[in-house]
CSV table of C-alpha atoms in Angstrom, one decimal:
chain,number,residue,atom,x,y,z
A,1,UNK,CA,13.2,3.7,29.1
A,2,UNK,CA,15.2,1.3,31.3
A,3,UNK,CA,16.3,4.3,33.4
A,4,UNK,CA,12.8,5.7,33.8
A,5,UNK,CA,11.2,2.3,34.6
A,6,UNK,CA,14.1,1.4,36.9
A,7,UNK,CA,13.9,4.6,38.9
A,8,UNK,CA,10.1,4.3,39.1
A,9,UNK,CA,10.4,0.7,40.4
A,10,UNK,CA,13.1,1.7,42.9
A,11,UNK,CA,11.0,4.7,44.3
A,12,UNK,CA,7.9,2.5,44.6
A,13,UNK,CA,9.9,-0.3,46.4
A,14,UNK,CA,11.6,2.1,48.8
A,15,UNK,CA,8.3,3.8,49.7
A,16,UNK,CA,6.7,0.5,50.2
A,17,UNK,CA,9.5,-0.8,52.5
A,18,UNK,CA,9.5,2.4,54.5
A,19,UNK,CA,5.7,2.3,55.2
A,20,UNK,CA,5.9,-1.5,55.8
A,21,UNK,CA,8.7,-1.0,58.3
A,22,UNK,CA,7.1,1.9,60.1
A,23,UNK,CA,3.5,0.8,59.9
A,24,UNK,CA,0.7,2.4,57.9
A,25,UNK,CA,-1.0,4.2,60.7
A,26,UNK,CA,2.3,5.4,62.3
A,27,UNK,CA,3.6,6.6,58.9
A,28,UNK,CA,0.5,8.8,58.4
A,29,UNK,CA,1.0,10.2,61.9
A,30,UNK,CA,4.7,11.0,61.4
A,31,UNK,CA,4.1,12.5,57.9
A,32,UNK,CA,1.7,15.1,59.2
A,33,UNK,CA,4.5,16.9,61.0
A,34,UNK,CA,7.6,18.0,59.1
A,35,UNK,CA,9.7,17.6,62.2
A,36,UNK,CA,8.9,13.9,62.4
A,37,UNK,CA,8.3,12.9,58.7
A,38,UNK,CA,11.9,11.7,58.2
A,39,UNK,CA,11.4,9.1,61.0
A,40,UNK,CA,9.3,7.0,58.5
A,41,UNK,CA,12.7,6.1,57.0
A,42,UNK,CA,15.0,6.6,60.0
A,43,UNK,CA,13.1,4.5,62.5
A,44,UNK,CA,13.1,1.2,60.6
A,45,UNK,CA,16.8,1.9,59.6
A,46,UNK,CA,17.7,2.4,63.2
A,47,UNK,CA,15.8,-0.7,64.4
A,48,UNK,CA,17.0,-3.1,61.7
A,49,UNK,CA,20.6,-1.8,61.2
A,50,UNK,CA,21.5,0.5,64.1
A,51,UNK,CA,22.4,4.2,64.6
A,52,UNK,CA,25.4,4.1,62.3
A,53,UNK,CA,23.1,3.4,59.4
A,54,UNK,CA,21.0,6.4,60.2
A,55,UNK,CA,24.1,8.6,60.2
A,56,UNK,CA,25.0,7.2,56.7
A,57,UNK,CA,21.4,7.7,55.7
A,58,UNK,CA,21.5,11.4,56.7
A,59,UNK,CA,24.8,12.0,54.8
A,60,UNK,CA,23.3,10.4,51.7
A,61,UNK,CA,20.1,12.4,52.2
A,62,UNK,CA,22.1,15.7,52.3
A,63,UNK,CA,24.3,14.8,49.3
A,64,UNK,CA,21.3,13.6,47.3
A,65,UNK,CA,19.4,16.8,48.1
A,66,UNK,CA,22.4,18.8,47.0
A,67,UNK,CA,22.6,16.9,43.7
A,68,UNK,CA,18.8,17.5,43.2
A,69,UNK,CA,19.3,21.2,43.8
A,70,UNK,CA,22.2,21.3,41.4
A,71,UNK,CA,20.0,19.6,38.7
A,72,UNK,CA,17.3,22.2,39.1
A,73,UNK,CA,19.9,25.0,39.2
A,74,UNK,CA,21.4,23.8,35.9
A,75,UNK,CA,18.0,23.4,34.3
A,76,UNK,CA,17.0,27.0,35.2
A,77,UNK,CA,20.4,28.3,34.1
A,78,UNK,CA,20.1,26.6,30.8
A,79,UNK,CA,16.7,28.2,30.1
A,80,UNK,CA,18.1,31.6,30.9
A,81,UNK,CA,21.1,30.9,28.7
A,82,UNK,CA,18.9,29.9,25.8
A,83,UNK,CA,16.7,32.9,26.1
A,84,UNK,CA,19.7,35.2,26.3
A,85,UNK,CA,21.5,33.5,23.4
A,86,UNK,CA,18.5,33.9,21.1
A,87,UNK,CA,17.7,37.4,22.4
A,88,UNK,CA,14.1,36.4,22.9
A,89,UNK,CA,13.6,38.9,25.8
A,90,UNK,CA,15.4,42.2,26.5
A,91,UNK,CA,15.8,41.1,30.2
A,92,UNK,CA,17.8,38.1,29.0
A,93,UNK,CA,20.3,40.1,27.0
A,94,UNK,CA,23.2,38.7,25.0
A,95,UNK,CA,25.4,38.7,28.1
A,96,UNK,CA,23.3,36.0,29.8
A,97,UNK,CA,23.5,34.0,26.6
A,98,UNK,CA,27.3,33.9,26.6
A,99,UNK,CA,29.2,30.7,27.3
A,100,UNK,CA,32.5,30.3,29.0
A,101,UNK,CA,35.5,30.7,26.6
A,102,UNK,CA,37.3,27.6,28.0
A,103,UNK,CA,34.6,25.4,29.6
A,104,UNK,CA,31.7,26.2,27.3
A,105,UNK,CA,29.4,26.4,30.4
A,106,UNK,CA,26.6,29.0,30.8
A,107,UNK,CA,28.5,30.7,33.6
A,108,UNK,CA,26.8,34.1,33.6
A,109,UNK,CA,23.3,32.5,33.5
A,110,UNK,CA,24.4,30.2,36.3
A,111,UNK,CA,25.5,33.2,38.4
A,112,UNK,CA,22.1,34.9,37.7
A,113,UNK,CA,20.3,31.8,38.9
A,114,UNK,CA,22.5,31.6,42.0
A,115,UNK,CA,21.7,35.3,42.8
A,116,UNK,CA,17.9,34.7,42.3
A,117,UNK,CA,17.9,31.5,44.5
A,118,UNK,CA,20.0,33.1,47.2
A,119,UNK,CA,17.7,36.1,47.3
A,120,UNK,CA,14.7,33.8,47.6
A,121,UNK,CA,16.3,31.9,50.5
A,122,UNK,CA,17.3,35.2,52.2
A,123,UNK,CA,13.8,36.6,52.0
A,124,UNK,CA,12.4,33.4,53.7
A,125,UNK,CA,15.1,33.7,56.3
A,126,UNK,CA,14.4,37.3,57.1
A,127,UNK,CA,10.7,36.4,57.5
A,128,UNK,CA,11.7,33.8,60.0
A,129,UNK,CA,10.3,30.9,57.9
A,130,UNK,CA,11.4,27.3,58.6
A,131,UNK,CA,13.8,26.2,55.8
A,132,UNK,CA,12.1,22.8,55.4
A,133,UNK,CA,8.4,23.3,56.4
A,134,UNK,CA,7.9,26.7,54.8
A,135,UNK,CA,10.6,27.0,52.1
A,136,UNK,CA,11.2,23.5,50.8
A,137,UNK,CA,7.7,22.0,51.3
A,138,UNK,CA,5.6,24.8,49.9
A,139,UNK,CA,7.9,25.6,46.9
A,140,UNK,CA,8.3,21.9,46.2
A,141,UNK,CA,4.5,21.6,45.9
A,142,UNK,CA,4.4,24.7,43.7
A,143,UNK,CA,7.2,23.5,41.4
A,144,UNK,CA,6.0,20.0,41.2
A,145,UNK,CA,2.4,21.0,40.3
A,146,UNK,CA,3.7,23.3,37.6
A,147,UNK,CA,6.0,20.7,36.1
A,148,UNK,CA,3.4,18.0,36.1
A,149,UNK,CA,0.9,20.2,34.3
A,150,UNK,CA,3.6,21.0,31.7
A,151,UNK,CA,4.4,17.3,31.3
A,152,UNK,CA,0.7,16.6,30.8
A,153,UNK,CA,0.4,19.2,28.2
A,154,UNK,CA,3.5,18.0,26.4
A,155,UNK,CA,2.0,14.4,26.2
A,156,UNK,CA,-1.1,15.7,24.5
A,157,UNK,CA,0.8,18.1,22.3
A,158,UNK,CA,2.7,15.1,20.8
A,159,UNK,CA,-0.6,13.8,19.6
A,160,UNK,CA,-1.8,17.2,18.3
A,161,UNK,CA,1.5,17.8,16.5
A,162,UNK,CA,1.8,14.5,14.7
A,163,UNK,CA,-1.8,13.7,14.0
A,164,UNK,CA,-3.4,17.1,13.6
A,165,UNK,CA,-0.5,19.3,12.5
A,166,UNK,CA,0.8,19.9,9.0
A,167,UNK,CA,1.5,17.3,6.3
A,168,UNK,CA,5.2,17.2,7.2
A,169,UNK,CA,4.5,16.3,10.8
A,170,UNK,CA,1.9,13.7,9.8
A,171,UNK,CA,4.4,11.9,7.7
A,172,UNK,CA,6.2,10.9,11.0
A,173,UNK,CA,3.1,9.9,12.9
A,174,UNK,CA,3.1,6.4,14.5
A,175,UNK,CA,0.1,4.7,16.0
A,176,UNK,CA,2.0,3.8,19.2
A,177,UNK,CA,4.9,6.2,19.6
A,178,UNK,CA,3.0,9.4,18.8
A,179,UNK,CA,-0.6,8.4,19.8
A,180,UNK,CA,-1.0,5.5,22.3
A,181,UNK,CA,2.1,6.1,24.3
A,182,UNK,CA,1.6,9.8,24.9
A,183,UNK,CA,-2.1,9.2,25.4
A,184,UNK,CA,-1.4,6.8,28.3
A,185,UNK,CA,1.2,9.1,29.7
A,186,UNK,CA,-1.1,12.2,29.5
A,187,UNK,CA,-4.0,10.4,31.2
A,188,UNK,CA,-1.7,9.0,33.8
A,189,UNK,CA,-0.3,12.5,34.5
A,190,UNK,CA,-3.8,13.9,34.8
A,191,UNK,CA,-4.5,11.4,37.6
A,192,UNK,CA,-1.2,12.1,39.3
A,193,UNK,CA,-1.8,15.8,39.2
A,194,UNK,CA,-5.2,15.2,40.6
A,195,UNK,CA,-3.7,13.2,43.5
A,196,UNK,CA,-1.3,16.1,44.3
A,197,UNK,CA,-4.2,18.6,44.2
A,198,UNK,CA,-6.5,16.8,46.6
A,199,UNK,CA,-3.6,16.0,49.0
A,200,UNK,CA,-1.7,19.3,48.8
A,201,UNK,CA,-2.8,20.4,52.3
A,202,UNK,CA,-1.5,17.1,53.7
A,203,UNK,CA,1.8,17.4,51.8
A,204,UNK,CA,2.3,21.0,53.1
A,205,UNK,CA,1.7,20.0,56.7
A,206,UNK,CA,1.7,23.0,59.1
A,207,UNK,CA,2.5,25.4,56.1
A,208,UNK,CA,-0.9,24.7,54.6
A,209,UNK,CA,-2.2,27.9,56.4
A,210,UNK,CA,0.5,30.2,54.9
A,211,UNK,CA,-0.3,32.8,52.3
A,212,UNK,CA,2.2,31.4,49.8
A,213,UNK,CA,0.5,28.0,50.0
A,214,UNK,CA,-2.9,29.5,49.3
A,215,UNK,CA,-1.5,31.4,46.3
A,216,UNK,CA,0.0,28.2,44.7
A,217,UNK,CA,-3.0,27.6,42.3
A,218,UNK,CA,-3.0,31.3,41.3
A,219,UNK,CA,0.8,31.4,40.8
A,220,UNK,CA,0.7,28.3,38.6
A,221,UNK,CA,-2.3,29.6,36.6
A,222,UNK,CA,-0.6,33.0,36.2
A,223,UNK,CA,2.6,31.4,34.9
A,224,UNK,CA,0.7,29.4,32.4
A,225,UNK,CA,-1.4,32.3,31.1
A,226,UNK,CA,1.6,34.6,30.9
A,227,UNK,CA,3.6,32.0,28.9
A,228,UNK,CA,0.6,31.3,26.6
A,229,UNK,CA,0.0,35.0,26.0
A,230,UNK,CA,3.7,35.7,25.2
A,231,UNK,CA,3.7,32.8,22.8
A,232,UNK,CA,0.5,34.0,21.1
A,233,UNK,CA,1.9,37.5,20.9
A,234,UNK,CA,5.0,36.3,19.2
A,235,UNK,CA,3.0,34.1,16.8
A,236,UNK,CA,0.8,36.9,15.5
A,237,UNK,CA,3.0,40.0,15.9
A,238,UNK,CA,6.6,38.9,15.9
A,239,UNK,CA,6.9,35.7,13.7
A,240,UNK,CA,10.7,35.8,13.8
A,241,UNK,CA,10.9,35.4,17.5
A,242,UNK,CA,8.2,32.8,17.5
A,243,UNK,CA,10.3,30.7,15.1
A,244,UNK,CA,13.3,31.2,17.5
A,245,UNK,CA,11.3,29.5,20.3
A,246,UNK,CA,11.3,26.3,18.3
A,247,UNK,CA,15.0,26.6,17.4
A,248,UNK,CA,15.8,26.9,21.2
A,249,UNK,CA,14.0,23.6,21.7
A,250,UNK,CA,15.4,21.8,18.7
A,251,UNK,CA,19.0,22.8,19.3
């Protein structure tokens, strides 16, 4: 909780300082163009500290972006590893679910994720797309929207599980931990998702006219419906695999 609150406070403070240093109107103007958006941070840094600080800022920006990319990579690889380990889908065979004999890492799943991500980047490169404006900006909106919807559903699923589930789950229900706290979180996530939705064109910048950007709502909806249909199929036609899904989460 300290980490979550601390990171939230830090992000809010940094955003506030950047806009205060650049100016509200100028920040809006710079943010509308991917080529100048970074100046919201670089300009006040250059004015207040000097060019050397901007160089350090850029190095930290690249290293931080790499760390962020590695976090997403590991998350995706772990999902593939879990699906392969439990043999939930034929495409994620037992090979993908193997861990390294020495390090215990999901090395095959990690390689599969590397291949998938590299192919995606290569396709954008062959199409002549800008790596930031087209690849990063649009896919970031797509991924963020999907993740926030999942987080919203998870918040309300906590309430449903502990207060409307079986007798075993109701025994662990708590008025704050399993009701008030997830309710506040769920409602807050609905509002944040709404903000992303109404400002998605602004966030995408020049890429708001691209086909991929226009397909974002449909891709998110298709992913949700596909997952829901698979879960319902397992629940009613393959109970053993449905139970495995829970074991993946719990272990």
